[in-house]
Coordinates of C-alpha atoms in Angstrom, one line a residue:
X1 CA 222.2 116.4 308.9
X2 CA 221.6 113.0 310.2
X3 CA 225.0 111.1 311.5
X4 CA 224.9 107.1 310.2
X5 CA 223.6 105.7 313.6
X6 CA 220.6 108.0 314.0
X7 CA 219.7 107.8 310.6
X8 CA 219.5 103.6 311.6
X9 CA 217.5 104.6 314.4
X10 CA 215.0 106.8 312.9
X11 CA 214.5 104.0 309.5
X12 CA 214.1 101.2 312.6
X13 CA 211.2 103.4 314.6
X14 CA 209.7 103.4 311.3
X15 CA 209.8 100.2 309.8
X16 CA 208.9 98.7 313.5
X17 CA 205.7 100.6 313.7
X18 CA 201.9 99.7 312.5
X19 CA 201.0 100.9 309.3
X20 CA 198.2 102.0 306.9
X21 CA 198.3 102.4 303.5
X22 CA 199.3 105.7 303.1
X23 CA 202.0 105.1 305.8
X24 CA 203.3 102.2 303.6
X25 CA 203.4 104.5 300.6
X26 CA 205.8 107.3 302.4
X27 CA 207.4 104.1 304.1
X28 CA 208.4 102.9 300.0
X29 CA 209.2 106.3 299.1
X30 CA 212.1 106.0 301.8
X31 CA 213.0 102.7 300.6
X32 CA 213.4 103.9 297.4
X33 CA 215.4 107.1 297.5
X34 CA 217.7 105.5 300.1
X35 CA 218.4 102.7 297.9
X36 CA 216.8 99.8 299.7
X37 CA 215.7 97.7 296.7
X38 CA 215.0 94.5 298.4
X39 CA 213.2 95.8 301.1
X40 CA 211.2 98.3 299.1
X41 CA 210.2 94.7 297.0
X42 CA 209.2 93.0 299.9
X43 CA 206.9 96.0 301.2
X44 CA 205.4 95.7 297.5
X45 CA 204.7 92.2 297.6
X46 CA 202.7 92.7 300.7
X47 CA 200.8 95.5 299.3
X48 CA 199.5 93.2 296.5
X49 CA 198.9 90.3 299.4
X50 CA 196.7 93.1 301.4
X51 CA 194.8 93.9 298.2
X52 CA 191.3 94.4 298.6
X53 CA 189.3 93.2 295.6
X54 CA 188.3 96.5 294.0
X55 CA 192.1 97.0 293.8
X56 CA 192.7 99.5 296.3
X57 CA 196.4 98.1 297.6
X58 CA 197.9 97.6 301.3
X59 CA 194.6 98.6 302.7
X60 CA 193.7 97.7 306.0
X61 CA 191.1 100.3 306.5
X62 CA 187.9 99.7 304.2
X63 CA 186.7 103.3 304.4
X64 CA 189.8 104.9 302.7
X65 CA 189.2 105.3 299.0
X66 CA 192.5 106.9 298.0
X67 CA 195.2 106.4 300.3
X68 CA 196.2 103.0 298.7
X69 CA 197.2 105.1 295.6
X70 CA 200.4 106.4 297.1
X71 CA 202.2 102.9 297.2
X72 CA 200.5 102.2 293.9
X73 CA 203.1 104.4 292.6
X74 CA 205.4 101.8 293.5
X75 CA 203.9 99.2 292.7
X76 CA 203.7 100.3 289.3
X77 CA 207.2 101.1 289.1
X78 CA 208.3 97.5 289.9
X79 CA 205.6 95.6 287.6
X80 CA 207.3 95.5 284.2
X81 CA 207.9 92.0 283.7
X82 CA 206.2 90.6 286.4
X83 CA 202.6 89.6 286.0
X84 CA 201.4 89.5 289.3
X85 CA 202.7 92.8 290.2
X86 CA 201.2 94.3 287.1
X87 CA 198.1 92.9 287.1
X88 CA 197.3 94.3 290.6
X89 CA 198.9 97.5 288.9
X90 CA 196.1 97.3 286.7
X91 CA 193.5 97.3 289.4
X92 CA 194.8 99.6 291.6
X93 CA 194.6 102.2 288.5
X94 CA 191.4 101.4 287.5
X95 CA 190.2 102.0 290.7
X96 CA 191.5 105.7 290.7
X97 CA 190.6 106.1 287.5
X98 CA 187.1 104.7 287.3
X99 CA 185.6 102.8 290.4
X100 CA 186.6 105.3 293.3
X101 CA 183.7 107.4 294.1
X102 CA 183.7 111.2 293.3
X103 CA 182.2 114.8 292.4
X104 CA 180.3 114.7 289.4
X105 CA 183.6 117.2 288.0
X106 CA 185.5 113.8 288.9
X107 CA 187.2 115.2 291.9
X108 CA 187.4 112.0 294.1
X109 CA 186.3 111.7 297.7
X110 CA 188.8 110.8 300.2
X111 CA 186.6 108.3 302.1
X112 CA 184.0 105.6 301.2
X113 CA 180.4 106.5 302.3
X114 CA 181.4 110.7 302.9
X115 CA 181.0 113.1 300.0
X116 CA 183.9 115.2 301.1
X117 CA 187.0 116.4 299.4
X118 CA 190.6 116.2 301.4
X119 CA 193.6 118.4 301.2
X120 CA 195.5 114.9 302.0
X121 CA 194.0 113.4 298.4
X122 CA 196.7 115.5 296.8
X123 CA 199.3 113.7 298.2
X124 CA 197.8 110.3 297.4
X125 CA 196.6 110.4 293.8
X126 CA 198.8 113.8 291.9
X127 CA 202.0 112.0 291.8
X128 CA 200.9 108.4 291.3
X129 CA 198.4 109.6 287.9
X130 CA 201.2 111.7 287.2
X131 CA 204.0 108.8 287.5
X132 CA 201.3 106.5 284.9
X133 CA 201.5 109.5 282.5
X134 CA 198.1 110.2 283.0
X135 CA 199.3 114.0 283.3
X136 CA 195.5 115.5 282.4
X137 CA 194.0 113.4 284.8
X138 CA 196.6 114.7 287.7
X139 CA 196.0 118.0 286.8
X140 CA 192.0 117.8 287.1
X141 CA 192.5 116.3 290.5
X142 CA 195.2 119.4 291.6
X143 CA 192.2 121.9 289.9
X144 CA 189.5 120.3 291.7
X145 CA 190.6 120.1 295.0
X146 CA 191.9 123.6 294.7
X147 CA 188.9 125.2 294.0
X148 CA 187.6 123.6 296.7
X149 CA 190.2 124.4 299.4
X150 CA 193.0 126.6 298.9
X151 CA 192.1 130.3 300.5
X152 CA 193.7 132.6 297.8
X153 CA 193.5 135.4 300.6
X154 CA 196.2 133.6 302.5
X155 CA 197.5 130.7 300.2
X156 CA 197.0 127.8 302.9
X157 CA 194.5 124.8 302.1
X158 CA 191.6 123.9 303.9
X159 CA 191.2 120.7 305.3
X160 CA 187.8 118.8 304.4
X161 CA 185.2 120.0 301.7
X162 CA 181.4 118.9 302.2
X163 CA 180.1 118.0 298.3
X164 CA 176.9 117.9 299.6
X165 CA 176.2 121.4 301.3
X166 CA 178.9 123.0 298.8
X167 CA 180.7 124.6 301.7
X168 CA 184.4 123.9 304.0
X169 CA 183.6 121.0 306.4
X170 CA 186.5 122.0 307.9
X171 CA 188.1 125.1 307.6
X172 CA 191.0 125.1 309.1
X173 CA 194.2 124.8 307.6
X174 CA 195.9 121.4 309.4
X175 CA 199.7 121.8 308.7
X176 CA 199.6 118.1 308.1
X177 CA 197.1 118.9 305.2
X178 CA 199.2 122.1 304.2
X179 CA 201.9 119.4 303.9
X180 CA 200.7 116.6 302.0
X181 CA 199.6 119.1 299.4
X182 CA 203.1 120.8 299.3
X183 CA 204.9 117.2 299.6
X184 CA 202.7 115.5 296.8
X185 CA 203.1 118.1 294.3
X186 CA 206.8 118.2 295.0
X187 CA 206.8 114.9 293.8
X188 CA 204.5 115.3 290.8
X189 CA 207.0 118.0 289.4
X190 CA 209.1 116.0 287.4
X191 CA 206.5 113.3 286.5
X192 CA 204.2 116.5 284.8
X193 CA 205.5 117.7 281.3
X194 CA 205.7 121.2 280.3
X195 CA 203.6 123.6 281.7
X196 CA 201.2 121.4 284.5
X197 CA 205.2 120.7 286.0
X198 CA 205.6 124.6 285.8
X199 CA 202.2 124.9 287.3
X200 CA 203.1 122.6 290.0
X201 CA 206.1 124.0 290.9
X202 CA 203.9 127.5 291.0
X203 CA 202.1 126.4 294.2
X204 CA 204.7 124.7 295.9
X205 CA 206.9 127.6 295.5
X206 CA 203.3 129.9 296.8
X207 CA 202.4 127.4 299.5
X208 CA 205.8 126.9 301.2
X209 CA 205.7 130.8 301.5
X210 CA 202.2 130.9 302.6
X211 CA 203.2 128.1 305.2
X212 CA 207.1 130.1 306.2
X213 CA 205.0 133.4 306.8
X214 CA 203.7 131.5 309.6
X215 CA 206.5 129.5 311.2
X216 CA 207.3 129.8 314.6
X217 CA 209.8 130.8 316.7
X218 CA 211.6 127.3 317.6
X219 CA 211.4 126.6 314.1
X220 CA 208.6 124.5 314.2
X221 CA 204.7 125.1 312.7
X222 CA 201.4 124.6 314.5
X223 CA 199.3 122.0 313.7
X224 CA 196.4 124.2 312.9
X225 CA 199.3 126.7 310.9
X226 CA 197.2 129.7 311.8
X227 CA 196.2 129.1 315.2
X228 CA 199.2 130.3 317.7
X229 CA 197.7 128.9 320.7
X230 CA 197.7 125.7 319.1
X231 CA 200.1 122.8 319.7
X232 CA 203.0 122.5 317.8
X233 CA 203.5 119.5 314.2
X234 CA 206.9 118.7 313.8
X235 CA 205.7 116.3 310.7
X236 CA 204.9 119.8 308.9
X237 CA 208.8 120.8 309.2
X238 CA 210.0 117.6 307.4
X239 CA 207.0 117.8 305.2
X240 CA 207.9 121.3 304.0
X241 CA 211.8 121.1 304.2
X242 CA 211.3 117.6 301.9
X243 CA 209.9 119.6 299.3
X244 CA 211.7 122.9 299.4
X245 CA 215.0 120.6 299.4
X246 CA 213.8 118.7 296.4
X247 CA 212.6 121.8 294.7
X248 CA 216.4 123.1 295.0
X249 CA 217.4 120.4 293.7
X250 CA 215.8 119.4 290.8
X251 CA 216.2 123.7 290.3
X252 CA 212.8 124.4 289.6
X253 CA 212.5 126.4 293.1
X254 CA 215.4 129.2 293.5
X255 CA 218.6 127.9 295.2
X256 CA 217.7 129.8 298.5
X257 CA 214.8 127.3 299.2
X258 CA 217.8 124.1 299.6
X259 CA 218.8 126.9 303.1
X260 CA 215.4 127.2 304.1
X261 CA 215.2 123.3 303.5
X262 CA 218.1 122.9 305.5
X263 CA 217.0 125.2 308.6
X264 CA 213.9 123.4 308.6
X265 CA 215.2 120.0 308.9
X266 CA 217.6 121.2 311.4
X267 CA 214.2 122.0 313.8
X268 CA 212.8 118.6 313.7
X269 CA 216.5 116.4 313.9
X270 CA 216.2 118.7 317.3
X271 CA 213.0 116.9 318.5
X272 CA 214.4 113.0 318.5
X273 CA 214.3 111.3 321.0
X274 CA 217.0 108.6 322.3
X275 CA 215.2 105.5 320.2
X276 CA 215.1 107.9 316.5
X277 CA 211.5 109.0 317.1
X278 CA 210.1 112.2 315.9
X279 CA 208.9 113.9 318.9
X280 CA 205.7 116.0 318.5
X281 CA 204.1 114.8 315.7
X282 CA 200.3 114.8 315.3
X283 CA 200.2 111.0 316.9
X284 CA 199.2 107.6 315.2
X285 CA 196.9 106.3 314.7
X286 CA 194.2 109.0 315.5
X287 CA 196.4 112.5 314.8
X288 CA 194.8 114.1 318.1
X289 CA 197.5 114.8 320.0
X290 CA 201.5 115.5 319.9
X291 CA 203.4 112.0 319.8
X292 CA 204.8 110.0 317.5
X293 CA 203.9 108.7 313.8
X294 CA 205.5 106.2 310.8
X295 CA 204.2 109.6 307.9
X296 CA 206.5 111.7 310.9
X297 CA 209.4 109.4 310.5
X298 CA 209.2 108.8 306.6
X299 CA 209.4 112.8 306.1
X300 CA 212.4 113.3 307.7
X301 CA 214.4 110.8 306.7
X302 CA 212.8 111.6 302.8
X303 CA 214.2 115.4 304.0
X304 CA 217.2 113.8 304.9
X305 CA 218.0 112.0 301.9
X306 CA 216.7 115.4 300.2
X307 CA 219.8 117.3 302.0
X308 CA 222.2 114.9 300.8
X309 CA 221.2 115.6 297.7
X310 CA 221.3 118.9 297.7
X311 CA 224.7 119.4 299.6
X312 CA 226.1 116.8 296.7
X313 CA 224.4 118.6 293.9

């Protein structure tokens, strides 16, 4: 989908731009699954630098208690045989595991000092406690933040859940949040044995439907998915079309979802600009208003790579 020299332009925007955590995580993913060893080890190494003491990795931002998990889930992957990587493995996991603050059901907060519950968690912490094998523990996160924000009228995922007041903090369904869920359990699949990787692929297969039913007509989705008078996301596009392509791939979503991957992609490679920037994206580094963003850069070229894939398969 992309040619060679776009492909370098859109990698560059990204790798050029500011980053948080999170960012650095979808920033590794890239890394990896375009074959860029040596730079994916270097972004690793400065995650452990930026290591705050309670473990949480790459974290520039004091107040986010799970983000740093998704380039944990590289950092783990690169630590056998080298000490230093895996003893800040180590703490980075035991921070997820035990010393990040949650719901007395375990369900962990997304920030430090709010007892609230965020679509985005999903993203951050399913596949990395599924990549440890910790397969029980990914699936009480996926259960707990479900109950608390997926609306099984329409299939889409609330945004923010108040612990507190036991009620939606925000109930809207962010396409961005919509995304991260679908994305992150993508990616869990094949890390989850048996049936939690069945029941993964279950809700991606029912949230990229629930998401389609509401796509517009240039392709693209809104950033509140429901809300037509609302600006358009063109990170939800990638987001989606990573997952439906990997699901097609890795055949446990039916062959017809690599074509819808594929027509999704196509909408966002539409919206570069000159310099390889995604063009409409919720903007860095406050997400309140169409621009650009590194997580807007890292999904399509993940969606890319995804295509290749699947056209190879």
């Amino acid at each position: 989908m992309l040619d060679d020299a776009t492909r370098e332009r859109v990698l560059t925007a990204l790798l050029v731009g500011q980053r948080h955590s999170w960012e650095q995580g979808v920033t590794a993913a890239v890394l990896e699954q375009t074959g860029r060893a040596a730079a994916l080890r270097v972004l690793v190494d400065d995650a452990v630098a930026r290591q705050l003491p309670d473990g949480r990795l790459a974290e520039l931002d004091p107040a986010c208690a799970v983000n740093s998990a998704a380039v944990g889930l590289f950092v783990e992957r690169l630590a056998a045989g080298d000490p230093g990587l895996a003893a800040a493995a180590a703490r980075q996991r035991a921070w997820v595991l035990t010393g990040a603050p949650r719901a007395a059901d375990g369900t962990l907060f997304h920030l430090l000092g709010s007892r609230e519950v965020w679509a985005d968690t999903v993203h951050m912490v399913v596949p990395y406690l599924a990549s440890l094998g910790e397969a029980a523990a990914a699936v009480a996160q996926l259960d707990g933040h479900r109950a608390r924000l997926r609306d099984p009228r329409t299939g889409l995922w609330s945004a923010r859940w108040d612990e507190d007041s036991g009620t939606l903090a925000d109930a809207r369904a962010w396409g961005t949040g919509n995304g991260w869920v679908a994305a992150g359990l993508a990616r869990a699949v094949r890390e989850l044995p048996g049936r939690a990787g069945t029941a993964a692929a279950a809700e991606v297969h029912e949230l990229l439907d629930a998401c389609l039913r509401l796509r517009r007509p240039d392709g693209l989705f809104g950033d509140v998915l429901d809300e037509p008078a609302r600006p358009a996301d063109t990170d939800v596009a990638s987001m989606l079309a990573w997952a439906a392509l990997l699901g097609a791939t890795e055949g446990w979503l039916p062959a017809r979802y690599g074509e819808v991957g594929e027509d999704l992609l196509g909408s966002v490679v539409g919206c570069l600009d000159a310099l390889g920037r995604v063009t409409g994206a919720s903007a860095a580094p406050h997400f309140d208003r169409p621009g650009h963003s590194p997580e807007a850069q890292a999904f399509l070229l993940l969606a890319d790579s995804a295509h290749r894939s699947w056209r190879a398969r």
